[in-house]
Amino acid sequence: MVNKAARPTNDLLGQDLWNIQLDSQGQLKHLLTIEGLGSQMLTQILDTAESFAGVNESVKKVPLLRGKTIVNLFFEASTRTRTTFELAAKRLSADVLTINISTSATSKGESLLDTLRNLEAMQCDMFIVRHTDSGTAHFIANHVAPHISVLNAGDGQHAHPTQAMLDMFTIRRHKGPDFGALRVAIVGDILHSRVARSQIHALNTLNTGDVRVVAPNTLIPKDIERMGVSVYNDMDEGIRDADVIIMLRLQKERMQGALLPSEQEYFQLYGLTEERLRVAKPDAIVMHPGPINRGVEIESSVADGPQSVILNQVTYGIAVRMAVMSMTLGRSVSQSSADDNRESQ
Ligand code: CP
């Protein structure tokens, strides 16, 4: 179920918000948001990622994007996303540039569009963009040369589609392909989380049986029920019998005013402890997009415990980003072609 009311209204987003992600054949050209993509497309991303996960575990490198140039444009801090995009591009044999924004001409007042025009002049094929402003990746996709693909690596509070897809990949690997049988609880700062928004769209598109958000009312967006989730203010009720628990970081950098009494009180009410985890199903998995704050949203022993798949998520992120890169650059890869093209590093 897609919440039309939740569609971003930022002026930067332009027109044809959903259609610009697909080319005239319905193939993925840009990945800017999960919204507007159907279950078939999401499943294609997951299946393609599955073939690359095998590559990552064995030979490490395929020549699919040899001769392509991919630019990492990160205007906001990142460890996992930037690094796994870079590794994914290298494993597909692309040339990768990571622009250091703090030392680039942007810091001397050059406009975003002028920076893009200069990168286009260097014959780049793909921009991977993270920005504090919602809508930046859409803005760039609306202005780049037609052969260039744009991947959104997180824009403001709006979307983080590759994170959502690696999370779906993690759930499918650990819980099987029947999303309809699953109860998924997303716990924490839903209000400021682009990850939660993209996860909810992906879970609903894949027809997940029960999607819940768990947080104090101050951290839940108004009308979120219209996105097809149920809301819980009580942590024990919210995670009861859950198959999957996704913990979120408190995004203090995006909070305006006092939304919480204190981190200690937040941990008491919403922190995932070993004791509290027992309320979920015995084989529930614990996920977190990172960075984690131990003792704020999650107890260390849970983050490092047997039900945690937090580091698996990071590993799977490489395969998922390889899938999205190969699909958007027009090289949809099946298992057999991946096998045929393998070469030693
Ligand atoms: N999950 C995530 O986006 O992490 P980074 O901020 O480290 O990229």
Tab-separated table of C-alpha atoms and ligand atoms in Angstrom:
chain	number	residue	atom	x	y	z
A	1	MET	CA	0.000	0.000	0.000
A	2	VAL	CA	1.474	3.389	-0.977
A	3	ASN	CA	0.498	6.455	0.997
A	4	LYS	CA	-0.169	9.129	-1.568
A	5	ALA	CA	-0.419	11.730	1.188
A	6	ALA	CA	3.150	10.923	2.217
A	7	ARG	CA	4.524	11.815	-1.190
A	8	PRO	CA	7.221	14.460	-0.748
A	9	THR	CA	6.165	17.986	-1.590
A	10	ASN	CA	9.588	19.625	-1.734
A	11	ASP	CA	9.678	21.957	-4.739
A	12	LEU	CA	12.998	20.425	-5.751
A	13	LEU	CA	11.252	17.171	-6.560
A	14	GLY	CA	9.823	18.447	-9.869
A	15	GLN	CA	7.239	16.635	-11.970
A	16	ASP	CA	6.955	13.004	-13.008
A	17	LEU	CA	8.510	12.060	-9.699
A	18	TRP	CA	7.768	8.385	-10.087
A	19	ASN	CA	8.170	7.901	-13.807
A	20	ILE	CA	11.679	9.286	-14.065
A	21	GLN	CA	12.953	6.197	-12.259
A	22	LEU	CA	12.012	3.969	-15.220
A	23	ASP	CA	13.041	4.121	-18.880
A	24	SER	CA	10.628	3.708	-21.795
A	25	GLN	CA	10.928	-0.103	-21.503
A	26	GLY	CA	10.037	0.005	-17.800
A	27	GLN	CA	13.609	-0.815	-16.765
A	28	LEU	CA	15.201	0.851	-13.751
A	29	LYS	CA	17.132	3.959	-14.843
A	30	HIS	CA	17.480	5.798	-11.521
A	31	LEU	CA	16.811	4.603	-7.962
A	32	LEU	CA	15.491	7.601	-6.042
A	33	THR	CA	12.727	6.153	-3.871
A	34	ILE	CA	10.917	2.853	-3.338
A	35	GLU	CA	7.595	4.594	-4.042
A	36	GLY	CA	6.308	3.897	-7.529
A	37	LEU	CA	8.223	0.614	-7.880
A	38	GLY	CA	6.195	-2.591	-7.949
A	39	SER	CA	6.831	-5.910	-6.230
A	40	GLN	CA	8.208	-7.350	-9.482
A	41	MET	CA	10.927	-4.676	-9.621
A	42	LEU	CA	11.816	-5.094	-5.937
A	43	THR	CA	11.991	-8.871	-6.390
A	44	GLN	CA	14.213	-8.419	-9.455
A	45	ILE	CA	16.606	-6.321	-7.345
A	46	LEU	CA	16.630	-8.996	-4.612
A	47	ASP	CA	17.146	-11.844	-7.105
A	48	THR	CA	19.967	-10.001	-8.876
A	49	ALA	CA	21.563	-9.251	-5.503
A	50	GLU	CA	21.368	-12.947	-4.661
A	51	SER	CA	23.511	-13.771	-7.702
A	52	PHE	CA	26.075	-11.148	-6.669
A	53	ALA	CA	26.156	-12.372	-3.065
A	54	GLY	CA	27.604	-15.596	-4.489
A	55	VAL	CA	30.210	-13.606	-6.415
A	56	ASN	CA	31.189	-11.673	-3.288
A	57	GLU	CA	31.680	-14.893	-1.347
A	58	SER	CA	33.983	-16.372	-3.991
A	59	VAL	CA	35.836	-14.550	-6.785
A	60	LYS	CA	35.109	-10.961	-5.691
A	61	LYS	CA	35.105	-9.289	-9.127
A	62	VAL	CA	33.119	-9.327	-12.405
A	63	PRO	CA	33.725	-7.182	-15.517
A	64	LEU	CA	30.120	-6.027	-16.022
A	65	LEU	CA	30.722	-2.294	-15.659
A	66	ARG	CA	34.228	-2.136	-17.105
A	67	GLY	CA	34.678	1.258	-18.797
A	68	LYS	CA	31.914	2.917	-16.743
A	69	THR	CA	32.705	5.804	-14.405
A	70	ILE	CA	30.754	6.142	-11.166
A	71	VAL	CA	30.918	9.205	-8.915
A	72	ASN	CA	30.181	9.144	-5.185
A	73	LEU	CA	28.804	12.583	-4.260
A	74	PHE	CA	28.289	12.601	-0.503
A	75	PHE	CA	27.312	15.962	0.989
A	76	GLU	CA	26.600	14.320	4.372
A	77	ALA	CA	28.587	11.911	6.571
A	78	SER	CA	28.487	8.181	5.824
A	79	THR	CA	30.492	5.081	6.652
A	80	ARG	CA	28.493	2.062	5.468
A	81	THR	CA	26.668	3.458	2.434
A	82	ARG	CA	29.589	5.298	0.829
A	83	THR	CA	32.032	2.470	1.406
A	84	THR	CA	29.753	-0.329	0.224
A	85	PHE	CA	28.778	1.639	-2.897
A	86	GLU	CA	32.490	2.087	-3.613
A	87	LEU	CA	33.225	-1.603	-3.040
A	88	ALA	CA	30.216	-2.592	-5.167
A	89	ALA	CA	31.402	-0.426	-8.071
A	90	LYS	CA	34.919	-1.852	-7.830
A	91	ARG	CA	33.602	-5.416	-7.770
A	92	LEU	CA	31.733	-4.623	-10.997
A	93	SER	CA	35.064	-3.316	-12.454
A	94	ALA	CA	33.844	0.289	-12.792
A	95	ASP	CA	36.112	3.289	-12.231
A	96	VAL	CA	35.008	5.064	-9.035
A	97	LEU	CA	35.536	8.658	-7.984
A	98	THR	CA	34.673	9.729	-4.464
A	99	ILE	CA	34.410	13.498	-4.326
A	100	ASN	CA	35.462	15.036	-1.039
A	101	ILE	CA	32.856	17.787	-0.792
A	102	SER	CA	34.697	19.655	1.965
A	103	THR	CA	37.705	20.130	-0.342
A	104	SER	CA	35.781	20.411	-3.636
A	105	ALA	CA	34.838	23.621	-5.452
A	106	THR	CA	31.342	23.340	-3.901
A	107	SER	CA	32.955	24.670	-0.722
A	108	LYS	CA	34.088	27.719	-2.751
A	109	GLY	CA	30.534	28.559	-3.756
A	110	GLU	CA	30.158	26.565	-6.990
A	111	SER	CA	26.508	25.620	-7.491
A	112	LEU	CA	25.389	21.994	-7.442
A	113	LEU	CA	24.433	22.216	-11.117
A	114	ASP	CA	27.822	23.618	-12.104
A	115	THR	CA	29.554	20.814	-10.204
A	116	LEU	CA	27.359	18.305	-12.075
A	117	ARG	CA	28.080	19.875	-15.464
A	118	ASN	CA	31.809	19.568	-14.796
A	119	LEU	CA	31.491	15.927	-13.752
A	120	GLU	CA	29.372	15.246	-16.854
A	121	ALA	CA	32.150	16.768	-18.959
A	122	MET	CA	34.453	14.074	-17.537
A	123	GLN	CA	32.162	11.433	-19.166
A	124	CYS	CA	30.727	10.039	-15.932
A	125	ASP	CA	27.930	7.453	-16.153
A	126	MET	CA	26.423	7.446	-12.662
A	127	PHE	CA	26.060	9.764	-9.676
A	128	ILE	CA	25.471	8.323	-6.215
A	129	VAL	CA	24.142	11.152	-4.087
A	130	ARG	CA	23.658	11.730	-0.369
A	131	HIS	CA	22.425	15.115	0.766
A	132	THR	CA	20.846	16.707	3.845
A	133	ASP	CA	18.033	18.172	1.714
A	134	SER	CA	15.065	15.998	0.740
A	135	GLY	CA	14.668	15.934	-3.024
A	136	THR	CA	18.291	16.490	-4.029
A	137	ALA	CA	18.650	13.157	-5.845
A	138	HIS	CA	15.401	13.840	-7.764
A	139	PHE	CA	16.635	17.318	-8.637
A	140	ILE	CA	19.882	15.897	-9.993
A	141	ALA	CA	18.079	13.141	-11.926
A	142	ASN	CA	15.888	15.802	-13.523
A	143	HIS	CA	18.918	17.792	-14.686
A	144	VAL	CA	21.616	15.320	-15.747
A	145	ALA	CA	22.406	14.216	-19.300
A	146	PRO	CA	20.085	11.386	-20.492
A	147	HIS	CA	22.731	8.632	-20.324
A	148	ILE	CA	23.507	9.252	-16.626
A	149	SER	CA	21.865	7.230	-13.833
A	150	VAL	CA	21.346	8.657	-10.355
A	151	LEU	CA	21.138	6.587	-7.172
A	152	ASN	CA	19.805	8.141	-3.980
A	153	ALA	CA	22.098	7.283	-1.065
A	154	GLY	CA	19.865	9.169	1.394
A	155	ASP	CA	18.159	12.571	1.049
A	156	GLY	CA	17.159	14.431	4.193
A	157	GLN	CA	14.240	12.738	5.920
A	158	HIS	CA	12.788	11.499	2.645
A	159	ALA	CA	14.257	8.227	1.358
A	160	HIS	CA	17.159	5.768	1.547
A	161	PRO	CA	16.094	3.156	-1.020
A	162	THR	CA	19.231	1.001	-1.167
A	163	GLN	CA	19.198	0.704	2.632
A	164	ALA	CA	15.578	-0.477	2.444
A	165	MET	CA	16.469	-2.997	-0.268
A	166	LEU	CA	19.416	-4.424	1.677
A	167	ASP	CA	17.071	-4.702	4.654
A	168	MET	CA	14.530	-6.618	2.518
A	169	PHE	CA	17.387	-8.834	1.301
A	170	THR	CA	18.389	-9.508	4.925
A	171	ILE	CA	14.818	-10.396	5.892
A	172	ARG	CA	14.420	-12.692	2.856
A	173	ARG	CA	17.734	-14.458	3.555
A	174	HIS	CA	16.949	-15.061	7.226
A	175	LYS	CA	13.165	-15.485	7.166
A	176	GLY	CA	12.418	-16.808	3.681
A	177	PRO	CA	10.551	-15.262	0.737
A	178	ASP	CA	7.027	-15.244	2.231
A	179	PHE	CA	6.792	-11.683	3.524
A	180	GLY	CA	3.057	-12.226	4.021
A	181	ALA	CA	3.790	-14.509	6.977
A	182	LEU	CA	5.938	-11.947	8.799
A	183	ARG	CA	5.383	-9.465	11.610
A	184	VAL	CA	7.956	-6.664	11.404
A	185	ALA	CA	8.368	-4.021	14.137
A	186	ILE	CA	10.312	-0.820	13.382
A	187	VAL	CA	11.311	0.818	16.660
A	188	GLY	CA	12.606	4.300	17.407
A	189	ASP	CA	12.877	7.661	15.716
A	190	ILE	CA	10.406	7.108	12.886
A	191	LEU	CA	9.755	10.848	12.561
A	192	HIS	CA	13.218	11.760	11.267
A	193	SER	CA	14.050	8.475	9.564
A	194	ARG	CA	14.363	8.240	5.769
A	195	VAL	CA	15.269	4.588	6.372
A	196	ALA	CA	11.936	3.853	8.096
A	197	ARG	CA	9.985	5.545	5.298
A	198	SER	CA	11.713	3.497	2.611
A	199	GLN	CA	11.424	0.292	4.653
A	200	ILE	CA	7.669	0.786	5.126
A	201	HIS	CA	7.165	1.306	1.380
A	202	ALA	CA	9.266	-1.779	0.576
A	203	LEU	CA	7.594	-3.995	3.203
A	204	ASN	CA	4.135	-2.988	1.992
A	205	THR	CA	5.058	-3.459	-1.670
A	206	LEU	CA	6.250	-6.982	-0.807
A	207	ASN	CA	2.920	-7.589	1.000
A	208	THR	CA	4.302	-8.043	4.503
A	209	GLY	CA	1.638	-9.439	6.832
A	210	ASP	CA	2.021	-7.009	9.745
A	211	VAL	CA	4.148	-3.843	9.775
A	212	ARG	CA	4.347	-1.935	13.067
A	213	VAL	CA	6.041	1.232	14.214
A	214	VAL	CA	6.952	1.533	17.887
A	215	ALA	CA	7.920	4.868	19.477
A	216	PRO	CA	6.728	7.687	21.702
A	217	ASN	CA	4.170	9.888	19.940
A	218	THR	CA	6.742	12.684	19.673
A	219	LEU	CA	8.799	10.494	17.311
A	220	ILE	CA	5.938	9.289	15.095
A	221	PRO	CA	4.827	11.290	12.030
A	222	LYS	CA	1.210	12.442	12.017
A	223	ASP	CA	-1.106	10.162	10.024
A	224	ILE	CA	1.538	7.436	9.604
A	225	GLU	CA	-1.281	4.846	9.753
A	226	ARG	CA	-2.110	5.933	6.205
A	227	MET	CA	1.143	4.277	5.145
A	228	GLY	CA	-0.368	0.920	6.121
A	229	VAL	CA	1.335	0.445	9.495
A	230	SER	CA	-0.022	0.077	13.004
A	231	VAL	CA	1.313	2.340	15.750
A	232	TYR	CA	2.429	1.224	19.210
A	233	ASN	CA	3.616	3.474	22.014
A	234	ASP	CA	4.316	0.524	24.302
A	235	MET	CA	7.515	-1.320	23.383
A	236	ASP	CA	6.512	-4.733	24.790
A	237	GLU	CA	3.191	-4.659	22.935
A	238	GLY	CA	4.842	-3.437	19.757
A	239	ILE	CA	7.463	-6.178	19.508
A	240	ARG	CA	5.292	-8.988	20.886
A	241	ASP	CA	5.656	-12.110	18.688
A	242	ALA	CA	7.620	-10.140	16.082
A	243	ASP	CA	9.681	-12.079	13.512
A	244	VAL	CA	11.844	-9.072	12.732
A	245	ILE	CA	12.769	-6.119	14.955
A	246	ILE	CA	14.392	-3.143	13.239
A	247	MET	CA	15.920	-0.667	15.693
A	248	LEU	CA	16.577	2.926	14.621
A	249	ARG	CA	19.034	5.526	15.866
A	250	LEU	CA	17.778	8.684	17.570
A	251	GLN	CA	18.581	11.307	14.929
A	252	LYS	CA	19.501	14.094	17.309
A	253	GLU	CA	20.980	16.172	14.473
A	254	ARG	CA	17.475	16.419	12.969
A	255	MET	CA	15.551	17.042	16.201
A	256	GLN	CA	14.214	20.520	16.862
A	257	GLY	CA	13.214	21.153	20.455
A	258	ALA	CA	12.946	18.634	23.278
A	259	LEU	CA	11.221	15.539	21.880
A	260	LEU	CA	12.576	13.272	24.616
A	261	PRO	CA	13.076	13.686	28.352
A	262	SER	CA	16.524	12.017	28.340
A	263	GLU	CA	18.439	9.222	26.611
A	264	GLN	CA	18.366	7.204	29.841
A	265	GLU	CA	14.582	7.365	30.041
A	266	TYR	CA	14.318	6.575	26.322
A	267	PHE	CA	16.458	3.468	26.830
A	268	GLN	CA	14.312	2.388	29.772
A	269	LEU	CA	11.131	2.644	27.700
A	270	TYR	CA	12.285	1.775	24.164
A	271	GLY	CA	15.780	0.272	24.391
A	272	LEU	CA	16.064	-3.296	23.108
A	273	THR	CA	17.426	-5.342	25.994
A	274	GLU	CA	17.904	-9.113	26.290
A	275	GLU	CA	14.938	-9.256	28.649
A	276	ARG	CA	12.677	-7.332	26.304
A	277	LEU	CA	13.770	-9.349	23.263
A	278	ARG	CA	12.189	-12.420	24.889
A	279	VAL	CA	8.757	-10.893	24.150
A	280	ALA	CA	9.398	-11.371	20.404
A	281	LYS	CA	9.400	-14.782	18.704
A	282	PRO	CA	12.304	-16.959	19.919
A	283	ASP	CA	13.849	-16.914	16.435
A	284	ALA	CA	13.285	-13.206	15.814
A	285	ILE	CA	16.110	-11.371	14.086
A	286	VAL	CA	17.389	-7.987	15.263
A	287	MET	CA	18.335	-5.421	12.636
A	288	HIS	CA	19.710	-1.863	12.681
A	289	PRO	CA	20.821	0.261	9.704
A	290	GLY	CA	23.657	1.759	11.777
A	291	PRO	CA	25.336	3.641	13.181
A	292	ILE	CA	24.198	2.055	16.452
A	293	ASN	CA	24.220	3.856	19.791
A	294	ARG	CA	24.832	1.216	22.434
A	295	GLY	CA	22.902	1.864	25.631
A	296	VAL	CA	20.612	4.385	23.898
A	297	GLU	CA	18.457	2.294	21.538
A	298	ILE	CA	20.056	-1.130	21.956
A	299	GLU	CA	21.859	-3.073	24.663
A	300	SER	CA	25.361	-4.153	23.677
A	301	SER	CA	24.667	-7.813	24.393
A	302	VAL	CA	21.724	-7.715	21.957
A	303	ALA	CA	23.659	-5.855	19.243
A	304	ASP	CA	26.416	-8.480	19.468
A	305	GLY	CA	24.126	-11.394	20.328
A	306	PRO	CA	23.039	-14.491	18.407
A	307	GLN	CA	19.818	-12.917	17.065
A	308	SER	CA	21.578	-9.842	15.689
A	309	VAL	CA	22.069	-9.668	11.905
A	310	ILE	CA	23.368	-6.104	11.975
A	311	LEU	CA	26.749	-6.881	10.409
A	312	ASN	CA	25.125	-9.251	7.883
A	313	GLN	CA	23.120	-6.228	6.705
A	314	VAL	CA	26.378	-4.407	5.951
A	315	THR	CA	27.755	-7.366	4.002
A	316	TYR	CA	24.538	-7.790	2.000
A	317	GLY	CA	24.647	-4.071	1.189
A	318	ILE	CA	27.487	-4.722	-1.266
A	319	ALA	CA	25.492	-7.295	-3.275
A	320	VAL	CA	22.339	-5.165	-3.252
A	321	ARG	CA	24.255	-2.100	-4.460
A	322	MET	CA	25.948	-4.184	-7.158
A	323	ALA	CA	22.467	-5.269	-8.285
A	324	VAL	CA	21.091	-1.742	-8.440
A	325	MET	CA	24.164	-0.427	-10.252
A	326	SER	CA	24.095	-3.178	-12.866
A	327	MET	CA	20.347	-2.804	-13.418
A	328	THR	CA	20.376	0.989	-13.714
A	329	LEU	CA	23.306	1.019	-16.097
A	330	GLY	CA	21.286	-1.261	-18.368
A	331	ARG	CA	22.970	-4.523	-17.526
A	332	SER	CA	20.383	-6.682	-15.828
A	333	VAL	CA	22.409	-9.643	-14.699
A	334	SER	CA	21.177	-13.180	-14.276
A	335	GLN	CA	22.985	-15.784	-12.268
A	336	SER	CA	24.251	-17.466	-15.415
A	337	SER	CA	25.735	-14.352	-16.967
A	338	ALA	CA	27.335	-13.469	-13.651
A	339	ASP	CA	28.851	-16.953	-13.613
A	340	ASP	CA	30.013	-16.665	-17.233
A	341	ASN	CA	31.693	-13.362	-16.608
A	342	ARG	CA	33.566	-14.243	-13.464
A	343	GLU	CA	37.235	-13.550	-13.376
A	344	SER	CA	39.854	-13.670	-10.682
A	345	GLN	CA	40.729	-10.465	-8.902
B	1	CP	N1	22.881	3.036	7.204
B	1	CP	C1	23.547	4.102	6.785
B	1	CP	O1	23.074	4.883	5.927
B	1	CP	O2	24.784	4.261	7.356
B	1	CP	P1	25.833	5.384	6.952
B	1	CP	O3	25.275	6.701	7.400
B	1	CP	O4	27.119	5.031	7.665
B	1	CP	O5	26.004	5.382	5.473
